[in-house]
Amino acid sequence: MARLNGGAGFAWELNAPRHDSLLYLMLEGTLDADRRFEDDYALAAGPSFGWLYDVTPAWRVFLQARHQRFALGDVHTNNDIVLSQRYTLTRHSALRLDLARRAEFGHYANSAMGYWMGYF
């Protein structure tokens, strides 16, 4: 499957005395192409929301939600909500945990993924 996705929106930086966060709201468009789709494509639009929050200088939380309504071509709806957390161990490594709930083609899936990330 080939996918082209883009969007535009607004972001707001929220500064508190000891914590920083960023909120954003976007309108996204998505074009998927695959022979398994009706008419070989699906075209969607929908909102997405995100919140980045620095709990501590080492610990960042990211919450993201997206709704995409594919109204042309293969008609269906995709929704997802993802909670990601990253904890920086050193300048060159971090731990990350992603928890997600996705709905695609009327099927729901939950996932949890852990990462150890190395930077060089």
Tab-separated table of N, CA, C and O in Angstrom:
chain	number	residue	atom	x	y	z
A	1	MET	N	0.838	-1.169	0.000
A	1	MET	CA	0.000	0.000	0.000
A	1	MET	C	0.890	1.242	0.000
A	1	MET	O	1.885	1.296	0.711
A	2	ALA	N	0.528	2.220	-0.769
A	2	ALA	CA	1.211	3.511	-0.777
A	2	ALA	C	0.330	4.523	-0.053
A	2	ALA	O	-0.893	4.490	-0.178
A	3	ARG	N	0.955	5.406	0.723
A	3	ARG	CA	0.197	6.401	1.489
A	3	ARG	C	0.864	7.762	1.357
A	3	ARG	O	2.073	7.888	1.475
A	4	LEU	N	0.028	8.781	1.135
A	4	LEU	CA	0.459	10.171	1.126
A	4	LEU	C	-0.396	10.884	2.158
A	4	LEU	O	-1.630	10.812	2.092
A	5	ASN	N	0.255	11.549	3.129
A	5	ASN	CA	-0.466	12.185	4.227
A	5	ASN	C	0.129	13.568	4.467
A	5	ASN	O	1.341	13.738	4.430
A	6	GLY	N	-0.728	14.539	4.717
A	6	GLY	CA	-0.269	15.883	5.046
A	6	GLY	C	-1.354	16.641	5.768
A	6	GLY	O	-2.502	16.205	5.814
A	7	GLY	N	-0.973	17.758	6.348
A	7	GLY	CA	-1.966	18.522	7.068
A	7	GLY	C	-1.445	19.879	7.474
A	7	GLY	O	-0.277	20.207	7.289
A	8	ALA	N	-2.335	20.652	8.036
A	8	ALA	CA	-2.011	21.979	8.542
A	8	ALA	C	-2.844	22.221	9.790
A	8	ALA	O	-3.916	21.637	9.948
A	9	GLY	N	-2.324	23.066	10.651
A	9	GLY	CA	-3.070	23.341	11.865
A	9	GLY	C	-2.414	24.389	12.720
A	9	GLY	O	-1.629	25.206	12.246
A	10	PHE	N	-2.723	24.314	13.994
A	10	PHE	CA	-2.264	25.296	14.966
A	10	PHE	C	-1.599	24.583	16.129
A	10	PHE	O	-1.966	23.457	16.476
A	11	ALA	N	-0.639	25.282	16.760
A	11	ALA	CA	0.032	24.750	17.941
A	11	ALA	C	0.121	25.853	18.981
A	11	ALA	O	0.276	27.032	18.646
A	12	TRP	N	0.013	25.465	20.239
A	12	TRP	CA	0.097	26.389	21.351
A	12	TRP	C	1.110	25.870	22.355
A	12	TRP	O	1.018	24.726	22.800
A	13	GLU	N	2.059	26.719	22.708
A	13	GLU	CA	3.041	26.351	23.726
A	13	GLU	C	2.519	26.834	25.075
A	13	GLU	O	2.131	27.994	25.230
A	14	LEU	N	2.506	25.925	26.036
A	14	LEU	CA	2.026	26.246	27.374
A	14	LEU	C	3.207	26.139	28.329
A	14	LEU	O	3.770	25.055	28.511
A	15	ASN	N	3.587	27.246	28.915
A	15	ASN	CA	4.718	27.247	29.839
A	15	ASN	C	4.208	27.403	31.259
A	15	ASN	O	3.516	28.358	31.571
A	16	ALA	N	4.566	26.449	32.078
A	16	ALA	CA	4.264	26.519	33.499
A	16	ALA	C	5.591	26.749	34.225
A	16	ALA	O	6.653	26.599	33.625
A	17	PRO	N	5.563	27.089	35.488
A	17	PRO	CA	6.817	27.380	36.179
A	17	PRO	C	7.857	26.249	36.097
A	17	PRO	O	9.030	26.508	35.956
A	18	ARG	N	7.439	24.987	36.134
A	18	ARG	CA	8.405	23.894	36.141
A	18	ARG	C	8.201	22.900	35.010
A	18	ARG	O	8.977	21.960	34.878
A	19	HIS	N	7.179	23.055	34.188
A	19	HIS	CA	6.881	22.090	33.139
A	19	HIS	C	6.514	22.822	31.849
A	19	HIS	O	5.845	23.844	31.879
A	20	ASP	N	6.924	22.258	30.730
A	20	ASP	CA	6.563	22.794	29.425
A	20	ASP	C	5.651	21.808	28.726
A	20	ASP	O	5.785	20.601	28.890
A	21	SER	N	4.725	22.331	27.922
A	21	SER	CA	3.888	21.455	27.119
A	21	SER	C	3.502	22.170	25.833
A	21	SER	O	3.602	23.392	25.716
A	22	LEU	N	3.075	21.376	24.872
A	22	LEU	CA	2.677	21.873	23.576
A	22	LEU	C	1.402	21.159	23.160
A	22	LEU	O	1.332	19.928	23.228
A	23	LEU	N	0.394	21.906	22.767
A	23	LEU	CA	-0.855	21.361	22.233
A	23	LEU	C	-0.917	21.679	20.751
A	23	LEU	O	-0.484	22.755	20.329
A	24	TYR	N	-1.464	20.754	19.950
A	24	TYR	CA	-1.686	21.071	18.544
A	24	TYR	C	-3.013	20.484	18.086
A	24	TYR	O	-3.507	19.501	18.626
A	25	LEU	N	-3.577	21.123	17.077
A	25	LEU	CA	-4.806	20.688	16.438
A	25	LEU	C	-4.597	20.858	14.940
A	25	LEU	O	-4.183	21.925	14.487
A	26	MET	N	-4.825	19.787	14.186
A	26	MET	CA	-4.577	19.807	12.753
A	26	MET	C	-5.766	19.245	11.981
A	26	MET	O	-6.550	18.477	12.519
A	27	LEU	N	-5.840	19.604	10.722
A	27	LEU	CA	-6.728	18.957	9.764
A	27	LEU	C	-5.813	18.242	8.784
A	27	LEU	O	-4.936	18.868	8.178
A	28	GLU	N	-5.968	16.932	8.673
A	28	GLU	CA	-5.101	16.119	7.839
A	28	GLU	C	-5.863	15.547	6.655
A	28	GLU	O	-7.059	15.289	6.740
A	29	GLY	N	-5.137	15.319	5.597
A	29	GLY	CA	-5.663	14.614	4.440
A	29	GLY	C	-4.789	13.410	4.151
A	29	GLY	O	-3.571	13.467	4.338
A	30	THR	N	-5.401	12.309	3.713
A	30	THR	CA	-4.667	11.075	3.441
A	30	THR	C	-5.153	10.466	2.138
A	30	THR	O	-6.356	10.375	1.904
A	31	LEU	N	-4.216	10.041	1.319
A	31	LEU	CA	-4.512	9.302	0.093
A	31	LEU	C	-3.794	7.968	0.182
A	31	LEU	O	-2.572	7.922	0.324
A	32	ASP	N	-4.557	6.876	0.163
A	32	ASP	CA	-4.016	5.515	0.146
A	32	ASP	C	-4.264	4.916	-1.227
A	32	ASP	O	-5.342	5.113	-1.805
A	33	ALA	N	-3.298	4.176	-1.728
A	33	ALA	CA	-3.460	3.490	-3.019
A	33	ALA	C	-3.070	2.030	-2.838
A	33	ALA	O	-2.000	1.725	-2.317
A	34	ASP	N	-3.971	1.139	-3.257
A	34	ASP	CA	-3.730	-0.297	-3.157
A	34	ASP	C	-4.780	-1.012	-3.997
A	34	ASP	O	-5.934	-0.599	-4.038
A	35	ARG	N	-4.411	-2.088	-4.627
A	35	ARG	CA	-5.360	-2.833	-5.466
A	35	ARG	C	-6.475	-3.491	-4.666
A	35	ARG	O	-7.502	-3.856	-5.222
A	36	ARG	N	-6.288	-3.649	-3.353
A	36	ARG	CA	-7.332	-4.259	-2.520
A	36	ARG	C	-8.495	-3.312	-2.244
A	36	ARG	O	-9.539	-3.733	-1.766
A	37	PHE	N	-8.334	-2.022	-2.499
A	37	PHE	CA	-9.399	-1.045	-2.290
A	37	PHE	C	-10.352	-1.024	-3.465
A	37	PHE	O	-9.967	-1.307	-4.594
A	38	GLU	N	-11.611	-0.615	-3.182
A	38	GLU	CA	-12.537	-0.311	-4.267
A	38	GLU	C	-11.929	0.829	-5.069
A	38	GLU	O	-11.428	1.793	-4.492
A	39	ASP	N	-11.945	0.730	-6.354
A	39	ASP	CA	-11.374	1.748	-7.242
A	39	ASP	C	-9.880	1.957	-7.016
A	39	ASP	O	-9.315	2.957	-7.449
A	40	ASP	N	-9.214	1.079	-6.276
A	40	ASP	CA	-7.765	1.080	-6.045
A	40	ASP	C	-7.247	2.244	-5.200
A	40	ASP	O	-6.044	2.445	-5.108
A	41	TYR	N	-8.129	3.034	-4.578
A	41	TYR	CA	-7.653	4.139	-3.748
A	41	TYR	C	-8.665	4.449	-2.653
A	41	TYR	O	-9.815	4.002	-2.686
A	42	ALA	N	-8.224	5.248	-1.677
A	42	ALA	CA	-9.090	5.767	-0.622
A	42	ALA	C	-8.577	7.158	-0.262
A	42	ALA	O	-7.374	7.342	-0.040
A	43	LEU	N	-9.472	8.133	-0.217
A	43	LEU	CA	-9.120	9.514	0.081
A	43	LEU	C	-9.853	9.955	1.339
A	43	LEU	O	-11.080	9.783	1.425
A	44	ALA	N	-9.102	10.505	2.307
A	44	ALA	CA	-9.686	10.847	3.608
A	44	ALA	C	-9.312	12.256	4.039
A	44	ALA	O	-8.346	12.841	3.564
A	45	ALA	N	-10.082	12.743	5.006
A	45	ALA	CA	-9.778	13.983	5.713
A	45	ALA	C	-10.279	13.822	7.135
A	45	ALA	O	-11.209	13.056	7.391
A	46	GLY	N	-9.635	14.548	8.045
A	46	GLY	CA	-10.094	14.502	9.421
A	46	GLY	C	-9.148	15.215	10.360
A	46	GLY	O	-8.027	15.578	9.992
A	47	PRO	N	-9.595	15.415	11.596
A	47	PRO	CA	-8.790	16.135	12.575
A	47	PRO	C	-7.813	15.224	13.312
A	47	PRO	O	-8.009	14.014	13.421
A	48	SER	N	-6.758	15.840	13.816
A	48	SER	CA	-5.858	15.165	14.746
A	48	SER	C	-5.500	16.146	15.862
A	48	SER	O	-5.497	17.369	15.662
A	49	PHE	N	-5.222	15.588	17.006
A	49	PHE	CA	-4.933	16.365	18.209
A	49	PHE	C	-3.709	15.765	18.870
A	49	PHE	O	-3.530	14.543	18.858
A	50	GLY	N	-2.874	16.593	19.440
A	50	GLY	CA	-1.723	16.078	20.170
A	50	GLY	C	-1.364	16.963	21.341
A	50	GLY	O	-1.630	18.179	21.340
A	51	TRP	N	-0.757	16.333	22.348
A	51	TRP	CA	-0.295	17.053	23.530
A	51	TRP	C	1.040	16.473	23.964
A	51	TRP	O	1.123	15.272	24.266
A	52	LEU	N	2.066	17.293	23.939
A	52	LEU	CA	3.393	16.935	24.447
A	52	LEU	C	3.543	17.579	25.811
A	52	LEU	O	3.296	18.786	25.966
A	53	TYR	N	3.978	16.798	26.791
A	53	TYR	CA	4.102	17.317	28.147
A	53	TYR	C	5.393	16.807	28.759
A	53	TYR	O	5.624	15.596	28.803
A	54	ASP	N	6.237	17.725	29.196
A	54	ASP	CA	7.477	17.352	29.872
A	54	ASP	C	7.204	17.274	31.367
A	54	ASP	O	7.103	18.296	32.055
A	55	VAL	N	7.079	16.048	31.866
A	55	VAL	CA	6.813	15.829	33.279
A	55	VAL	C	8.023	16.254	34.095
A	55	VAL	O	7.903	16.937	35.114
A	56	THR	N	9.200	15.835	33.647
A	56	THR	CA	10.486	16.244	34.214
A	56	THR	C	11.418	16.498	33.026
A	56	THR	O	11.061	16.187	31.889
A	57	PRO	N	12.618	17.023	33.251
A	57	PRO	CA	13.532	17.184	32.116
A	57	PRO	C	13.859	15.866	31.395
A	57	PRO	O	14.166	15.865	30.208
A	58	ALA	N	13.731	14.739	32.063
A	58	ALA	CA	14.046	13.445	31.447
A	58	ALA	C	12.814	12.692	30.947
A	58	ALA	O	12.940	11.787	30.129
A	59	TRP	N	11.636	13.035	31.418
A	59	TRP	CA	10.429	12.255	31.135
A	59	TRP	C	9.442	13.086	30.318
A	59	TRP	O	8.967	14.128	30.759
A	60	ARG	N	9.125	12.624	29.108
A	60	ARG	CA	8.175	13.296	28.216
A	60	ARG	C	7.006	12.364	27.927
A	60	ARG	O	7.195	11.187	27.633
A	61	VAL	N	5.792	12.913	27.961
A	61	VAL	CA	4.567	12.187	27.649
A	61	VAL	C	3.951	12.816	26.394
A	61	VAL	O	3.917	14.043	26.261
A	62	PHE	N	3.469	11.974	25.482
A	62	PHE	CA	2.853	12.451	24.236
A	62	PHE	C	1.546	11.701	24.039
A	62	PHE	O	1.512	10.482	23.969
A	63	LEU	N	0.454	12.442	23.954
A	63	LEU	CA	-0.872	11.885	23.696
A	63	LEU	C	-1.329	12.374	22.325
A	63	LEU	O	-1.260	13.573	22.036
A	64	GLN	N	-1.764	11.442	21.485
A	64	GLN	CA	-2.198	11.789	20.135
A	64	GLN	C	-3.491	11.065	19.813
A	64	GLN	O	-3.645	9.884	20.115
A	65	ALA	N	-4.424	11.774	19.173
A	65	ALA	CA	-5.678	11.180	18.712
A	65	ALA	C	-5.923	11.642	17.277
A	65	ALA	O	-5.633	12.793	16.935
A	66	ARG	N	-6.444	10.731	16.458
A	66	ARG	CA	-6.684	11.039	15.040
A	66	ARG	C	-7.966	10.356	14.579
A	66	ARG	O	-8.250	9.221	14.939
A	67	HIS	N	-8.725	11.087	13.757
A	67	HIS	CA	-9.926	10.540	13.116
A	67	HIS	C	-9.803	10.813	11.627
A	67	HIS	O	-9.605	11.961	11.218
A	68	GLN	N	-9.897	9.786	10.805
A	68	GLN	CA	-9.816	9.925	9.354
A	68	GLN	C	-11.032	9.255	8.732
A	68	GLN	O	-11.256	8.052	8.924
A	69	ARG	N	-11.820	10.026	7.994
A	69	ARG	CA	-12.976	9.497	7.272
A	69	ARG	C	-12.609	9.400	5.798
A	69	ARG	O	-12.413	10.414	5.130
A	70	PHE	N	-12.481	8.170	5.317
A	70	PHE	CA	-12.198	7.919	3.909
A	70	PHE	C	-13.534	7.928	3.177
A	70	PHE	O	-14.314	6.991	3.285
A	71	ALA	N	-13.820	9.020	2.466
A	71	ALA	CA	-15.129	9.213	1.863
A	71	ALA	C	-15.141	8.989	0.359
A	71	ALA	O	-16.203	8.858	-0.229
A	72	LEU	N	-13.980	8.959	-0.262
A	72	LEU	CA	-13.897	8.723	-1.702
A	72	LEU	C	-13.070	7.475	-1.961
A	72	LEU	O	-12.102	7.192	-1.254
A	73	GLY	N	-13.439	6.731	-2.994
A	73	GLY	CA	-12.762	5.456	-3.263
A	73	GLY	C	-13.303	4.403	-2.328
A	73	GLY	O	-14.510	4.179	-2.252
A	74	ASP	N	-12.436	3.767	-1.577
A	74	ASP	CA	-12.844	2.775	-0.579
A	74	ASP	C	-13.336	3.520	0.665
A	74	ASP	O	-12.552	4.173	1.351
A	75	VAL	N	-14.622	3.444	0.959
A	75	VAL	CA	-15.217	4.219	2.053
A	75	VAL	C	-15.070	3.455	3.367
A	75	VAL	O	-15.532	2.327	3.495
A	76	HIS	N	-14.391	4.084	4.334
A	76	HIS	CA	-14.233	3.523	5.670
A	76	HIS	C	-13.730	4.621	6.607
A	76	HIS	O	-13.451	5.735	6.179
A	77	THR	N	-13.616	4.298	7.882
A	77	THR	CA	-13.158	5.248	8.889
A	77	THR	C	-12.028	4.632	9.697
A	77	THR	O	-12.094	3.457	10.069
A	78	ASN	N	-10.993	5.419	9.963
A	78	ASN	CA	-9.890	5.007	10.834
A	78	ASN	C	-9.822	5.961	12.021
A	78	ASN	O	-9.924	7.174	11.850
A	79	ASN	N	-9.648	5.409	13.203
A	79	ASN	CA	-9.462	6.189	14.423
A	79	ASN	C	-8.293	5.598	15.189
A	79	ASN	O	-8.111	4.377	15.203
A	80	ASP	N	-7.528	6.454	15.841
A	80	ASP	CA	-6.517	5.923	16.740
A	80	ASP	C	-6.221	6.912	17.855
A	80	ASP	O	-6.402	8.114	17.708
A	81	ILE	N	-5.823	6.350	18.966
A	81	ILE	CA	-5.358	7.134	20.109
A	81	ILE	C	-4.090	6.450	20.608
A	81	ILE	O	-4.044	5.216	20.739
A	82	VAL	N	-3.053	7.252	20.828
A	82	VAL	CA	-1.745	6.717	21.204
A	82	VAL	C	-1.208	7.517	22.385
A	82	VAL	O	-1.228	8.752	22.362
A	83	LEU	N	-0.716	6.814	23.384
A	83	LEU	CA	-0.017	7.420	24.512
A	83	LEU	C	1.422	6.930	24.469
A	83	LEU	O	1.662	5.720	24.554
A	84	SER	N	2.350	7.847	24.307
A	84	SER	CA	3.775	7.507	24.275
A	84	SER	C	4.464	8.180	25.445
A	84	SER	O	4.153	9.325	25.784
A	85	GLN	N	5.409	7.461	26.018
A	85	GLN	CA	6.217	8.023	27.082
A	85	GLN	C	7.685	7.726	26.776
A	85	GLN	O	8.013	6.624	26.368
A	86	ARG	N	8.506	8.750	26.954
A	86	ARG	CA	9.938	8.572	26.751
A	86	ARG	C	10.674	9.029	27.996
A	86	ARG	O	10.398	10.108	28.531
A	87	TYR	N	11.584	8.188	28.463
A	87	TYR	CA	12.405	8.542	29.619
A	87	TYR	C	13.867	8.506	29.187
A	87	TYR	O	14.376	7.461	28.772
A	88	THR	N	14.537	9.647	29.266
A	88	THR	CA	15.933	9.750	28.860
A	88	THR	C	16.821	9.222	29.973
A	88	THR	O	16.761	9.705	31.108
A	89	LEU	N	17.630	8.220	29.631
A	89	LEU	CA	18.556	7.636	30.596
A	89	LEU	C	19.883	8.387	30.610
A	89	LEU	O	20.403	8.737	31.664
A	90	THR	N	20.442	8.584	29.431
A	90	THR	CA	21.693	9.320	29.260
A	90	THR	C	21.558	10.170	28.010
A	90	THR	O	20.537	10.118	27.324
A	91	ARG	N	22.615	10.885	27.684
A	91	ARG	CA	22.592	11.698	26.463
A	91	ARG	C	22.410	10.830	25.226
A	91	ARG	O	21.892	11.282	24.210
A	92	HIS	N	22.797	9.558	25.312
A	92	HIS	CA	22.780	8.676	24.151
A	92	HIS	C	21.766	7.538	24.231
A	92	HIS	O	21.769	6.658	23.374
A	93	SER	N	20.911	7.509	25.240
A	93	SER	CA	19.929	6.424	25.312
A	93	SER	C	18.671	6.863	26.052
A	93	SER	O	18.702	7.747	26.901
A	94	ALA	N	17.573	6.194	25.683
A	94	ALA	CA	16.283	6.486	26.298
A	94	ALA	C	15.414	5.235	26.223
A	94	ALA	O	15.621	4.353	25.384
A	95	LEU	N	14.453	5.160	27.105
A	95	LEU	CA	13.426	4.121	27.079
A	95	LEU	C	12.132	4.748	26.605
A	95	LEU	O	11.825	5.905	26.934
A	96	ARG	N	11.366	3.986	25.832
A	96	ARG	CA	10.082	4.492	25.328
A	96	ARG	C	9.025	3.407	25.449
A	96	ARG	O	9.297	2.231	25.200
A	97	LEU	N	7.804	3.818	25.801
A	97	LEU	CA	6.660	2.923	25.893
A	97	LEU	C	5.512	3.552	25.121
A	97	LEU	O	5.160	4.712	25.351
A	98	ASP	N	4.940	2.804	24.171
A	98	ASP	CA	3.786	3.253	23.381
A	98	ASP	C	2.593	2.347	23.670
A	98	ASP	O	2.706	1.122	23.556
A	99	LEU	N	1.467	2.941	24.030
A	99	LEU	CA	0.209	2.229	24.210
A	99	LEU	C	-0.773	2.801	23.195
A	99	LEU	O	-0.910	4.026	23.094
A	100	ALA	N	-1.444	1.939	22.425
A	100	ALA	CA	-2.314	2.426	21.349
A	100	ALA	C	-3.593	1.616	21.255
A	100	ALA	O	-3.627	0.428	21.576
A	101	ARG	N	-4.626	2.293	20.793
A	101	ARG	CA	-5.901	1.656	20.437
A	101	ARG	C	-6.261	2.187	19.058
A	101	ARG	O	-6.356	3.402	18.847
A	102	ARG	N	-6.447	1.265	18.113
A	102	ARG	CA	-6.732	1.652	16.735
A	102	ARG	C	-8.005	0.954	16.258
A	102	ARG	O	-8.257	-0.187	16.613
A	103	ALA	N	-8.750	1.684	15.414
A	103	ALA	CA	-9.924	1.123	14.757
A	103	ALA	C	-9.751	1.358	13.260
A	103	ALA	O	-9.668	2.507	12.817
A	104	GLU	N	-9.664	0.260	12.506
A	104	GLU	CA	-9.524	0.336	11.058
A	104	GLU	C	-10.433	-0.703	10.431
A	104	GLU	O	-10.447	-1.853	10.865
A	105	PHE	N	-11.192	-0.302	9.434
A	105	PHE	CA	-12.102	-1.191	8.713
A	105	PHE	C	-13.048	-1.928	9.663
A	105	PHE	O	-13.381	-3.083	9.462
A	106	GLY	N	-13.451	-1.249	10.746
A	106	GLY	CA	-14.383	-1.839	11.695
A	106	GLY	C	-13.767	-2.825	12.667
A	106	GLY	O	-14.475	-3.446	13.450
A	107	HIS	N	-12.450	-2.978	12.655
A	107	HIS	CA	-11.752	-3.878	13.575
A	107	HIS	C	-10.937	-3.043	14.560
A	107	HIS	O	-10.314	-2.057	14.175
A	108	TYR	N	-10.922	-3.486	15.819
A	108	TYR	CA	-10.203	-2.768	16.864
A	108	TYR	C	-8.960	-3.557	17.247
A	108	TYR	O	-8.976	-4.783	17.281
A	109	ALA	N	-7.889	-2.826	17.547
A	109	ALA	CA	-6.639	-3.460	17.953
A	109	ALA	C	-5.979	-2.613	19.030
A	109	ALA	O	-5.928	-1.384	18.922
A	110	ASN	N	-5.506	-3.282	20.057
A	110	ASN	CA	-4.730	-2.640	21.109
A	110	ASN	C	-3.286	-3.082	20.946
A	110	ASN	O	-3.020	-4.214	20.547
A	111	SER	N	-2.364	-2.194	21.279
A	111	SER	CA	-0.956	-2.579	21.215
A	111	SER	C	-0.181	-1.889	22.319
A	111	SER	O	-0.546	-0.803	22.773
A	112	ALA	N	0.879	-2.539	22.736
A	112	ALA	CA	1.838	-1.979	23.684
A	112	ALA	C	3.219	-2.343	23.163
A	112	ALA	O	3.482	-3.502	22.842
A	113	MET	N	4.061	-1.337	23.015
A	113	MET	CA	5.404	-1.575	22.502
A	113	MET	C	6.412	-0.844	23.375
A	113	MET	O	6.185	0.307	23.763
A	114	GLY	N	7.503	-1.524	23.673
A	114	GLY	CA	8.586	-0.923	24.429
A	114	GLY	C	9.836	-0.834	23.575
A	114	GLY	O	10.078	-1.699	22.725
A	115	TYR	N	10.611	0.212	23.778
A	115	TYR	CA	11.813	0.444	22.997
A	115	TYR	C	12.957	0.860	23.909
A	115	TYR	O	12.744	1.570	24.896
A	116	TRP	N	14.132	0.459	23.567
A	116	TRP	CA	15.347	1.048	24.123
A	116	TRP	C	16.003	1.744	22.948
A	116	TRP	O	16.365	1.096	21.957
A	117	MET	N	16.140	3.046	23.015
A	117	MET	CA	16.631	3.830	21.888
A	117	MET	C	18.045	4.302	22.160
A	117	MET	O	18.352	4.770	23.249
A	118	GLY	N	18.908	4.133	21.150
A	118	GLY	CA	20.282	4.597	21.237
A	118	GLY	C	20.535	5.692	20.232
A	118	GLY	O	20.093	5.613	19.086
A	119	TYR	N	21.188	6.749	20.660
A	119	TYR	CA	21.487	7.890	19.783
A	119	TYR	C	22.988	7.977	19.611
A	119	TYR	O	23.759	7.724	20.532
A	120	PHE	N	23.434	8.352	18.420
A	120	PHE	CA	24.873	8.503	18.178
A	120	PHE	C	25.136	9.743	17.369
A	120	PHE	O	24.263	10.391	16.881
